[in-house]
Short mmCIF file of C-alpha atoms in Angstrom, two decimals:
data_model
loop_
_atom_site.label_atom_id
_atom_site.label_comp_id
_atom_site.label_asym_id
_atom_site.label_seq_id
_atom_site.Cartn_x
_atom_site.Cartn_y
_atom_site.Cartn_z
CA UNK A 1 89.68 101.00 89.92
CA UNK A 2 90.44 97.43 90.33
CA UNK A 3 94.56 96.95 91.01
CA UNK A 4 96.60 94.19 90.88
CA UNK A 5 100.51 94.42 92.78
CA UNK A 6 103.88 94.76 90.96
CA UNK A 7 105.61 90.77 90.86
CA UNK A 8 108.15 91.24 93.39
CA UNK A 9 111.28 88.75 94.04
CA UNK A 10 111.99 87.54 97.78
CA UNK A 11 115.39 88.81 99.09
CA UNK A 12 117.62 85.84 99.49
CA UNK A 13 117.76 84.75 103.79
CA UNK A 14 121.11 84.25 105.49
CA UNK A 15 121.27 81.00 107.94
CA UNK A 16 123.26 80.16 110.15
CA UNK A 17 124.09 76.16 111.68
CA UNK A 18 125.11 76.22 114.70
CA UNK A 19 127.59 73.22 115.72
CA UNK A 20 125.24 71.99 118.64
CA UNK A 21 121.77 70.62 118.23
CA UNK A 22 119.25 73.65 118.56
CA UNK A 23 115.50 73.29 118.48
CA UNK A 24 115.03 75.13 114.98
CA UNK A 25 111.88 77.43 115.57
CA UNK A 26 113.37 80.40 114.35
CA UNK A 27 112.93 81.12 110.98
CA UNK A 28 116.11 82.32 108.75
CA UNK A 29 115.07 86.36 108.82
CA UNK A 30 114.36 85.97 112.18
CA UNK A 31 118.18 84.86 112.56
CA UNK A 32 119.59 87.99 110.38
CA UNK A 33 117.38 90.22 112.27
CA UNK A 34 118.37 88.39 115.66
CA UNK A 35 121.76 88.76 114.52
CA UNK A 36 122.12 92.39 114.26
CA UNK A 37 120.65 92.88 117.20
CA UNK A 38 122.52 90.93 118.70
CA UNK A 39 125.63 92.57 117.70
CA UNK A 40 124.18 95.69 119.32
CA UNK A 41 124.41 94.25 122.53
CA UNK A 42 127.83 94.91 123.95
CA UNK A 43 126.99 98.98 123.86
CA UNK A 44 126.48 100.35 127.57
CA UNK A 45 122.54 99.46 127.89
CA UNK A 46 120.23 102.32 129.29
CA UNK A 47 119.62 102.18 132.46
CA UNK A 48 122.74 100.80 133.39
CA UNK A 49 123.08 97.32 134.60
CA UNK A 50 124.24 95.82 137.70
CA UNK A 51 127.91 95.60 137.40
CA UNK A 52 129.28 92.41 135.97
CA UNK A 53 132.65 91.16 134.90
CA UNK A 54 133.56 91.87 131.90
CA UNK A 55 133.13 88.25 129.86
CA UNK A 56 135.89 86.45 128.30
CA UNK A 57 135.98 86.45 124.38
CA UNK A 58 134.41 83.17 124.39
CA UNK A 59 131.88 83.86 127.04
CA UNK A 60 130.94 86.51 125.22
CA UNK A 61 130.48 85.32 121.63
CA UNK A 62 128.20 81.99 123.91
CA UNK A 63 126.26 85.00 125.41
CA UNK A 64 126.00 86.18 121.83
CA UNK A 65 124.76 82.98 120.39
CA UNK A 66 122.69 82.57 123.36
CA UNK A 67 120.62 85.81 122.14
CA UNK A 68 119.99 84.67 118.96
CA UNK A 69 119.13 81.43 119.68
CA UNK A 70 116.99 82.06 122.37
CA UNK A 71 116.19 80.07 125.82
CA UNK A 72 116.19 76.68 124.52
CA UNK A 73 119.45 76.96 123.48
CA UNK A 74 120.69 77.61 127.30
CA UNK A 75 122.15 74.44 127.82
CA UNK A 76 124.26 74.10 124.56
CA UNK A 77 125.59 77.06 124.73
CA UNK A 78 125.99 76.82 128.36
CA UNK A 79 125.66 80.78 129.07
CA UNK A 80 122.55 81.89 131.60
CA UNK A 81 121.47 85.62 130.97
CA UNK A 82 121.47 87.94 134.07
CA UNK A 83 120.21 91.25 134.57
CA UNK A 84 119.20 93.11 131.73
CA UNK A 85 120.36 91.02 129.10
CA UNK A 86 116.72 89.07 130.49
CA UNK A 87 114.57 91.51 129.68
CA UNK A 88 116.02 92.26 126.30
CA UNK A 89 115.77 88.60 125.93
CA UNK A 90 112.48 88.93 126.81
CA UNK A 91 111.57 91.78 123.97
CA UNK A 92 113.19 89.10 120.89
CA UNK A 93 111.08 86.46 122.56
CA UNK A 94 107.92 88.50 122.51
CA UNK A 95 108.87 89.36 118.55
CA UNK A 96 111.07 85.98 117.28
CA UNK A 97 109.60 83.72 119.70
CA UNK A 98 106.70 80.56 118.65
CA UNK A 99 108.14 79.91 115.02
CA UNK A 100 106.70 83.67 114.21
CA UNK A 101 103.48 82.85 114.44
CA UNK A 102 101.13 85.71 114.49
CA UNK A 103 99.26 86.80 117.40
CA UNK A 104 97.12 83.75 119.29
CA UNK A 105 99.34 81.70 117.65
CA UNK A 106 102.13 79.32 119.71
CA UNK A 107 104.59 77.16 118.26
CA UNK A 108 103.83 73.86 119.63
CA UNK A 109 106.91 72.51 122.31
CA UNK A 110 108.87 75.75 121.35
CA UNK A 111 109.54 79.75 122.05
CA UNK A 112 105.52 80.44 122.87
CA UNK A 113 105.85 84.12 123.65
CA UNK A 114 104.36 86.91 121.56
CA UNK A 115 102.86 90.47 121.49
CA UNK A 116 99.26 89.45 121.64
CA UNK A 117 96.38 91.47 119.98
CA UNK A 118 95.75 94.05 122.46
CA UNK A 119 97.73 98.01 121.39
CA UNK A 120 98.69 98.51 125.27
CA UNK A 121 100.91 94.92 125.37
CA UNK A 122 102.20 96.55 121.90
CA UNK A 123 102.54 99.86 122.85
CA UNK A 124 104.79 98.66 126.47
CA UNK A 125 107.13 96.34 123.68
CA UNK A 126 107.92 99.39 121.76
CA UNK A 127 109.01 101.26 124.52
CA UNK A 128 110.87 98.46 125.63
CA UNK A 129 112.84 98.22 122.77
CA UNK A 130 113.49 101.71 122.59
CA UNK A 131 115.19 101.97 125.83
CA UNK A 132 117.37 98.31 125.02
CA UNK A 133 118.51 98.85 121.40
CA UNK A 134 119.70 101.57 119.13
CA UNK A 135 117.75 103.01 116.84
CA UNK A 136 118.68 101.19 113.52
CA UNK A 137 118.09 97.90 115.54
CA UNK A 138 114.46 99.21 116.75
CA UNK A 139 113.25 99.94 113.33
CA UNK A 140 114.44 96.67 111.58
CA UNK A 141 111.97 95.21 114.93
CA UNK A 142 109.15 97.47 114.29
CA UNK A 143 109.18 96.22 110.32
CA UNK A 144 109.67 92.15 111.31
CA UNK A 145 106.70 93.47 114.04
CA UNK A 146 104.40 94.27 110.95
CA UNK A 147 105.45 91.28 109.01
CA UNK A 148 105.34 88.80 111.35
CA UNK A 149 102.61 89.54 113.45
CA UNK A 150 100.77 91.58 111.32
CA UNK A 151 100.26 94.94 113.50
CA UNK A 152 99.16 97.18 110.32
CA UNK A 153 95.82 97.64 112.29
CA UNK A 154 97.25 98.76 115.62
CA UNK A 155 99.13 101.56 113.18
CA UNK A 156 95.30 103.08 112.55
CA UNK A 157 95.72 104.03 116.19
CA UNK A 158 97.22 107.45 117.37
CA UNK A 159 98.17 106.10 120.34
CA UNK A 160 100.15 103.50 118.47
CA UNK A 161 102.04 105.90 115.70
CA UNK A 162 102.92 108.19 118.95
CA UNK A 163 104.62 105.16 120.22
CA UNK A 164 106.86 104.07 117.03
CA UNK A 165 110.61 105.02 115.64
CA UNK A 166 109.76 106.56 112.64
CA UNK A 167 111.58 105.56 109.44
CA UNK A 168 110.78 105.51 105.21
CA UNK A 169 109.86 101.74 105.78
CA UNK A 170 107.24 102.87 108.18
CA UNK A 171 105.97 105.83 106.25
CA UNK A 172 105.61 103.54 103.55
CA UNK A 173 103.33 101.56 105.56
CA UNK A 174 101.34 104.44 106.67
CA UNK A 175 100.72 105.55 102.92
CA UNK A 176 99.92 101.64 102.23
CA UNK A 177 96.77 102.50 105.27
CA UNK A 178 96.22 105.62 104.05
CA UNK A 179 92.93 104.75 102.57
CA UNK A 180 91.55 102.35 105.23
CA UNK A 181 92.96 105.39 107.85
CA UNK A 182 89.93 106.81 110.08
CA UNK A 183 90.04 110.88 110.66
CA UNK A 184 91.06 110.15 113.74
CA UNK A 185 94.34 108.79 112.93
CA UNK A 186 95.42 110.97 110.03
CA UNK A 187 96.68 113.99 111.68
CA UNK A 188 99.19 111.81 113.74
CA UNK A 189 99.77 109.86 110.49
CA UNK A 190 100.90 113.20 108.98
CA UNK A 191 102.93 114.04 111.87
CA UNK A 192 105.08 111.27 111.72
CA UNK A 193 105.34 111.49 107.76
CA UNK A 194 106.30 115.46 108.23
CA UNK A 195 109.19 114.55 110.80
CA UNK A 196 110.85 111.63 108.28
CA UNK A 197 110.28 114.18 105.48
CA UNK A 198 111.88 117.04 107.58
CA UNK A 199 115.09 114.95 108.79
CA UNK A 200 115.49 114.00 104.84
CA UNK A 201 115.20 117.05 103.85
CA UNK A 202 117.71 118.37 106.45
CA UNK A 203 119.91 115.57 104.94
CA UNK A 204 119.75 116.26 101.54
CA UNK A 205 118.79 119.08 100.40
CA UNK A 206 122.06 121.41 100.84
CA UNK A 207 123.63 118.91 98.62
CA UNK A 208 121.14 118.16 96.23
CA UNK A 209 121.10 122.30 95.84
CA UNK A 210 125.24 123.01 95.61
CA UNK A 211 125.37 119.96 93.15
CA UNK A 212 122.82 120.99 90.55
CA UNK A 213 123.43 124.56 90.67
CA UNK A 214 127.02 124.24 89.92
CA UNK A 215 125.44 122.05 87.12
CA UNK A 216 123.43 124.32 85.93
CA UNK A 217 126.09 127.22 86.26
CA UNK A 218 128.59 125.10 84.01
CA UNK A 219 125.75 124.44 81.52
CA UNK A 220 126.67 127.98 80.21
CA UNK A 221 130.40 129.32 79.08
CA UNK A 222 131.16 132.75 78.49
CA UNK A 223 133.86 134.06 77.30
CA UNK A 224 134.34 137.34 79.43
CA UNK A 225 134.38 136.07 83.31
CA UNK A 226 134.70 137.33 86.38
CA UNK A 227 137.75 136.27 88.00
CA UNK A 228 135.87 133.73 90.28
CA UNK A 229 134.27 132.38 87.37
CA UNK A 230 137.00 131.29 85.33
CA UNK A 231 137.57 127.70 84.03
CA UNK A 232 141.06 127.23 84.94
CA UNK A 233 141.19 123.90 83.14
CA UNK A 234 139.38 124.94 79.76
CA UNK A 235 141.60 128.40 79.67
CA UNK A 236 144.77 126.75 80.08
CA UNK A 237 143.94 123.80 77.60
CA UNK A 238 142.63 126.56 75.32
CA UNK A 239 145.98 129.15 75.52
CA UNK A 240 148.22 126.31 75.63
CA UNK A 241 149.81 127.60 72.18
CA UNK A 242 150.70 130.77 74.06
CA UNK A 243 153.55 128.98 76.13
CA UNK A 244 156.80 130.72 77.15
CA UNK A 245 159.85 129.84 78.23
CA UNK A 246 161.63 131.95 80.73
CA UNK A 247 165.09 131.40 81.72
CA UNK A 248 166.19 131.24 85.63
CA UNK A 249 167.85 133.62 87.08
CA UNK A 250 171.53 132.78 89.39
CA UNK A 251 171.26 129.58 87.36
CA UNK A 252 168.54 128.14 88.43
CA UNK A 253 166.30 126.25 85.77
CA UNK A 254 163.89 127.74 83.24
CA UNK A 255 160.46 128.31 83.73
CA UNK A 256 157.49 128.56 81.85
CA UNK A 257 154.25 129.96 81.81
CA UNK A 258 150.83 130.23 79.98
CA UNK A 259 149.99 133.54 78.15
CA UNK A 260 146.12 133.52 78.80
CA UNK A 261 145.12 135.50 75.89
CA UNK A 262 141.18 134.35 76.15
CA UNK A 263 139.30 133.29 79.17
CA UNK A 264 137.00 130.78 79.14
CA UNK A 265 134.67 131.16 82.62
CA UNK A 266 131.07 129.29 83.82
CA UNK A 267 128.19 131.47 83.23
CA UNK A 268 126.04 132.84 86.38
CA UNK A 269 122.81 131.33 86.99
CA UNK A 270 119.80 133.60 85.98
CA UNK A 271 116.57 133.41 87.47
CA UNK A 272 115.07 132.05 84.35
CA UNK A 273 114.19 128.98 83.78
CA UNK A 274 117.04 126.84 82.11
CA UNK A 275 116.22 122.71 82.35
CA UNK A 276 112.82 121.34 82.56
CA UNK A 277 112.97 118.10 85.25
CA UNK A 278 109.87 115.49 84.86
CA UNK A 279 110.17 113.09 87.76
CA UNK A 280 107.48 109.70 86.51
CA UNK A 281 107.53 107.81 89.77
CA UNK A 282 106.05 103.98 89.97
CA UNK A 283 103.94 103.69 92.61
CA UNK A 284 103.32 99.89 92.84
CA UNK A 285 103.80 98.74 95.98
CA UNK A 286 107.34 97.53 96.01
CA UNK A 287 108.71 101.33 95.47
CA UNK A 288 107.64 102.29 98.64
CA UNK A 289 110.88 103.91 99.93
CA UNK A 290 111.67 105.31 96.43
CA UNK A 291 108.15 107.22 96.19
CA UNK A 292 109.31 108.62 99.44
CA UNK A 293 112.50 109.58 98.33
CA UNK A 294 111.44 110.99 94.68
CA UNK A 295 108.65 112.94 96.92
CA UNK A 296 111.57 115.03 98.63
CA UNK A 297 113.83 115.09 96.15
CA UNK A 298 110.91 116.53 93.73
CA UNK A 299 110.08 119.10 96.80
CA UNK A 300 113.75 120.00 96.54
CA UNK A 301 114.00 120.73 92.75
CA UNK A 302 110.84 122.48 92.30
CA UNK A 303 112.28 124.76 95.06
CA UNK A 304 115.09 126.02 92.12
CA UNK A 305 114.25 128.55 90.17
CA UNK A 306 116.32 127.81 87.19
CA UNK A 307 114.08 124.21 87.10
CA UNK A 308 110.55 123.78 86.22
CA UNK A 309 109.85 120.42 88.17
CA UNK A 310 106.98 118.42 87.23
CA UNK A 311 105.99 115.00 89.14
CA UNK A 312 103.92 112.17 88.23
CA UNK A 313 102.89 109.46 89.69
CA UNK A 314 101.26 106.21 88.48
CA UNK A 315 100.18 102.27 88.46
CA UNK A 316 97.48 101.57 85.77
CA UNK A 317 96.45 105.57 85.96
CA UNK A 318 98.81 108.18 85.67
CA UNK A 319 98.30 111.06 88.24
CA UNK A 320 100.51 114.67 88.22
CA UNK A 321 101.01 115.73 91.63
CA UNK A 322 103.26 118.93 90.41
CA UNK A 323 100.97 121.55 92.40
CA UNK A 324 101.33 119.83 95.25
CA UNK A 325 105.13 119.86 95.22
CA UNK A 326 105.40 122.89 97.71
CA UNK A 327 104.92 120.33 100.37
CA UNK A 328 106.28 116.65 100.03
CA UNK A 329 103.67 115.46 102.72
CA UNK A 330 100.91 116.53 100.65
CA UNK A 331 102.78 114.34 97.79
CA UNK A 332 102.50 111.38 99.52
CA UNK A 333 99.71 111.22 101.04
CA UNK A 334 97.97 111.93 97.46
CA UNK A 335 99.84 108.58 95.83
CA UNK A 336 98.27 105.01 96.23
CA UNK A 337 100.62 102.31 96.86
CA UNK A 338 100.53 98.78 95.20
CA UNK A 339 98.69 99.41 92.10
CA UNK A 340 99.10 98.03 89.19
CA UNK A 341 101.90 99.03 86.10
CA UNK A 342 101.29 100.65 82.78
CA UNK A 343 104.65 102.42 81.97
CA UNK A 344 103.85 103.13 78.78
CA UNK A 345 100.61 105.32 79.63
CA UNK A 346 102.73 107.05 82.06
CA UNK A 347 105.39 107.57 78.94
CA UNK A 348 102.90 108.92 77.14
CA UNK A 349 101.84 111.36 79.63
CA UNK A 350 105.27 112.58 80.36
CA UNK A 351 105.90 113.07 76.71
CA UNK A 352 102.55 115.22 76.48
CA UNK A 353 104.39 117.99 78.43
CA UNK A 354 107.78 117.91 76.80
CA UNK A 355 107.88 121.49 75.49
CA UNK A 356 111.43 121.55 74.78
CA UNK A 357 112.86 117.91 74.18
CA UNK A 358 116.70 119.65 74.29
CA UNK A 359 116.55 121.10 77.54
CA UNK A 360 114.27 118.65 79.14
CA UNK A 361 115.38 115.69 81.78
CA UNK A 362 112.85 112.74 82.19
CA UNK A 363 113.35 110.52 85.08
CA UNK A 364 111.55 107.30 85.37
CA UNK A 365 111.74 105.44 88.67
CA UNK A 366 110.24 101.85 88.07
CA UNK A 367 111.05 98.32 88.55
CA UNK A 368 110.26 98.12 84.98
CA UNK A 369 107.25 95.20 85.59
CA UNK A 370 105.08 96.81 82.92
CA UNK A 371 101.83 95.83 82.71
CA UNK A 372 100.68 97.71 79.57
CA UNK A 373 102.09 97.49 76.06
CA UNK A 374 105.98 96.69 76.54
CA UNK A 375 106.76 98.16 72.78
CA UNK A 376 105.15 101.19 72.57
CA UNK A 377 107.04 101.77 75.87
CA UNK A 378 110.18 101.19 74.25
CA UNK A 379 109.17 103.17 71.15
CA UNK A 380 108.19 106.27 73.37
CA UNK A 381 111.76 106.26 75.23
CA UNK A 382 113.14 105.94 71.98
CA UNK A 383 111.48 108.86 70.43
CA UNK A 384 112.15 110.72 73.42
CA UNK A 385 116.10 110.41 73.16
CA UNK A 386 116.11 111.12 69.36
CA UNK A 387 114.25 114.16 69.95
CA UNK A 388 117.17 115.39 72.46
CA UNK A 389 115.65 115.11 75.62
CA UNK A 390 118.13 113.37 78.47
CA UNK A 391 116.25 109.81 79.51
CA UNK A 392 116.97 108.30 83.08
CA UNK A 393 115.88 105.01 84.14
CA UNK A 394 116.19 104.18 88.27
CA UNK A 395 115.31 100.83 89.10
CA UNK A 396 114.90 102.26 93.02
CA UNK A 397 115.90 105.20 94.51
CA UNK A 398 116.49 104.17 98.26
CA UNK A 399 119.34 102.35 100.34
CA UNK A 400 117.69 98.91 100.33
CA UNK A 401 120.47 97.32 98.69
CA UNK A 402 120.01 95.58 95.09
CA UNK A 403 116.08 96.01 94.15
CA UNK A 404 113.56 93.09 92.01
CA UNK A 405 113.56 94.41 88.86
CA UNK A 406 112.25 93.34 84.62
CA UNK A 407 115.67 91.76 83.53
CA UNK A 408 114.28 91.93 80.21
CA UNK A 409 113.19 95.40 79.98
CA UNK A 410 116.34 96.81 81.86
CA UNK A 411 118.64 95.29 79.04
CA UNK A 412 116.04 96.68 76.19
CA UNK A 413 116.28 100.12 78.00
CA UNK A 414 120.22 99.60 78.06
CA UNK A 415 120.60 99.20 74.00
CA UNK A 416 118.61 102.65 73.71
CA UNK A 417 121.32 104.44 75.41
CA UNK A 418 119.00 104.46 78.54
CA UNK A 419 120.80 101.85 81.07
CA UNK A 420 118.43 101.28 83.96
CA UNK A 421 120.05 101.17 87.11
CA UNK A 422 119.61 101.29 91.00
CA UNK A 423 120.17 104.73 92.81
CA UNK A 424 121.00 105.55 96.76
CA UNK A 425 119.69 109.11 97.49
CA UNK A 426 122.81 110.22 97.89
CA UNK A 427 124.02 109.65 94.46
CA UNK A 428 120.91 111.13 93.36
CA UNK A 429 122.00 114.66 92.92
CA UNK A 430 125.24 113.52 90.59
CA UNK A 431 123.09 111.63 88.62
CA UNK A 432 120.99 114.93 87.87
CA UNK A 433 124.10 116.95 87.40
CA UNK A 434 125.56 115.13 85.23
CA UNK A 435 121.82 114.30 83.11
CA UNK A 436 121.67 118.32 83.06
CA UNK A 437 124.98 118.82 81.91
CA UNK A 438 124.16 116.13 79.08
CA UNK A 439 127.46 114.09 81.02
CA UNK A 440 127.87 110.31 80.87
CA UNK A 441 126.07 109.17 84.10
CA UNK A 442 128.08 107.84 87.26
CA UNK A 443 126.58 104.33 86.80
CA UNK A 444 126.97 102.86 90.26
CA UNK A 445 128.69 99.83 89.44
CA UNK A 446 128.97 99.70 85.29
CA UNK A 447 129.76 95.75 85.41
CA UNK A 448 126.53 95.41 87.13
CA UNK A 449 124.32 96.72 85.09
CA UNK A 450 122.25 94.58 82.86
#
């Protein structure tokens, strides 16, 4: 099947002018990335290094500038590294340095340095920015690594993945390989998949689990509770007609109180099935992180009893993944990212298995570039809301900050009672709850929305 990639919208780049003349060969991301690492750098380094005075304010916001900017800025900012800030210098030259020119590569009169071709040179930089930067700094490297010097090959090498910081940006790069992979390399592919799964599943799953059973508990009122599982709010709303005065005793004031004559309580959750959840996941390749995501979260829900959980996955072929959903890792590995789009075949799929449009939950998770028919799309959503089922549109799920999405399509969505909108994971589980208890949804930001 021939594939074409999802249009995707370059993230805006932060610069920064310094007052002194610099020799520009840094590129703008290499300055944001530069920057946040550099603001790392005042945390005790490991090993320890020689002692030092502590710098002045100024000397230290020079030193500062002198990381970012790199050696040719020495002189202007008139601050010479010592000890280890040199070899972390050294590990953003070997990354930011020869105008980010790829391997074999040098930036002519400029920062020449780089990683060269070979996995060991690679393999020594990785460690060496393991032991001089936190974690959240090393992985931001590791992804300007692949961008900038192109290192997706050296990632078909065990070797190599053993030697990484693991991340959804990276396991998003592994599933991008996964086709190209040799045998060799998949079982330490998988590994490293399985450990970001496991840590996200650690992270949300307890939640995800207490919010949509209490969901799913409230979905039901009875009229008979258990003390526990009274509504305190509905019964005293509903007995407020039953209100008494009673006067104070030794003068002090009157009092009142509520005669409950009828209990209103949440149901208890049977072990039948109550809400069927179809997650319809985009697989292009710009919803990396939020196939990752949907993969655990679908892992998560199909582990409920009270949910039948089916998952799909699609660009210009729609593929249902649902048996596999026992084990996230098998998810992913079975998608294909940066296909093509065709929304509306994936639609029609979805609406294929709706068996009970009242009780049923659809969740699309698209950028909304469709590359199939744009009003049948519509027309299928649009069915699918008058026949009762509860329609959710997530532009991303993932904490990448505001995603590229269809304008157009997100406003068309939004006058079907459907507003598309980005999710973080851990809003996820509200936004379920409140789809399952047929609630408004907790829009992130309502002004924001299209």
């Amino acid at each position: 099947m021939t594939t074409t990639d999802s249009p995707t919208t370059d993230s805006p780049t932060t610069t920064t002018t310094a007052t002194t003349a610099q020799d520009d060969t840094r590129t703008g991301d290499t300055m944001d990335t530069a920057s946040d690492t550099a603001t790392a750098l005042t945390a005790p380094p490991a090993p320890p290094a020689p002692p030092a005075r502590t710098p002045a304010p100024d000397g230290e916001r020079m030193r500062r500038w002198r990381m970012v900017l790199g050696a040719d800025s020495a002189e202007a900012t008139g601050c010479a590294l010592t000890g280890q800030d040199v070899a972390m210098d050294g590990a953003l030259e070997a990354l930011y340095g020869g105008g980010g020119k790829k391997p074999g590569g040098r930036g002519g009169g400029g920062r020449s340095a780089g990683l060269g071709a070979s996995a060991p040179s690679v393999a020594r930089w990785l460690g060496d920015i393991r032991t001089y930067f936190p974690s959240s700094v090393v992985q931001v490297m590791q992804r300007d690594a692949i961008d900038r010097l192109g290192l997706s090959a050296l990632l078909l090498e065990p070797e190599m993945l053993e030697a990484v910081e693991a991340d959804v940006h990276l396991v998003g790069t592994l599933l991008s390989l996964n086709k190209a992979m040799p045998e060799t390399t998949k079982e330490t592919a998988r590994a490293v998949v399985r450990k970001v799964v496991e840590d996200l599943e650690k992270r949300l799953e307890s939640r995800t689990r207490a919010t949509l059973t209490g969901a799913l508990d409230r979905s039901a009122r009875i009229s008979r509770p258990r003390h526990r599982d009274i509504d305190w709010d509905r019964t005293i709303r509903a007995n407020l007609k039953n209100y008494l005065t009673l006067p104070g005793a030794d003068g002090e004031p009157d009092t009142g109180t509520v005669v409950p004559e009828r209990l209103i309580g949440y149901g208890r959750a049977s072990q039948s099935v109550k809400k069927d959840v179809i997650l319809c996941i985009d697989q292009s390749g710009s919803m990396a992180a939020s196939v990752v995501y949907a993969s655990v979260f679908g892992a998560v829900l199909a582990s409920m009893r009270t949910l039948a959980t089916r998952l799909v996955v699609f660009d210009t072929a729609v593929v249902d993944l649902t048996d596999q959903l026992d084990d996230p890792v098998d998810v992913l590995f079975g998608t294909q990212l940066g296909g093509g789009t065709d929304i509306n075949r994936a639609l029609a799929y979805c609406q294929s298995k709706i068996t009970r449009p009242a009780d049923t939950v659809v969740v699309l998770i698209s950028d909304l570039y469709e590359g199939g028919i744009r009003d049948e799309m519509l027309k299928r959503v649009a069915a699918m809301k008058a026949s009762g089922v509860q329609f959710v549109t997530l532009l991303a799920l993932s904490d990448e900050g505001a995603p590229a999405y269809d304008h157009e399509h997100a406003a068309a969505l939004g006058a079907l009672g459907a507003p598309a909108f980005a999710c973080t994971p851990d809003l996820f589980p509200d936004i379920m709850a409140a789809a399952i208890e047929k609630r408004p949804l907790p829009l992130p930001d309502r002004e924001a929305q299209p």
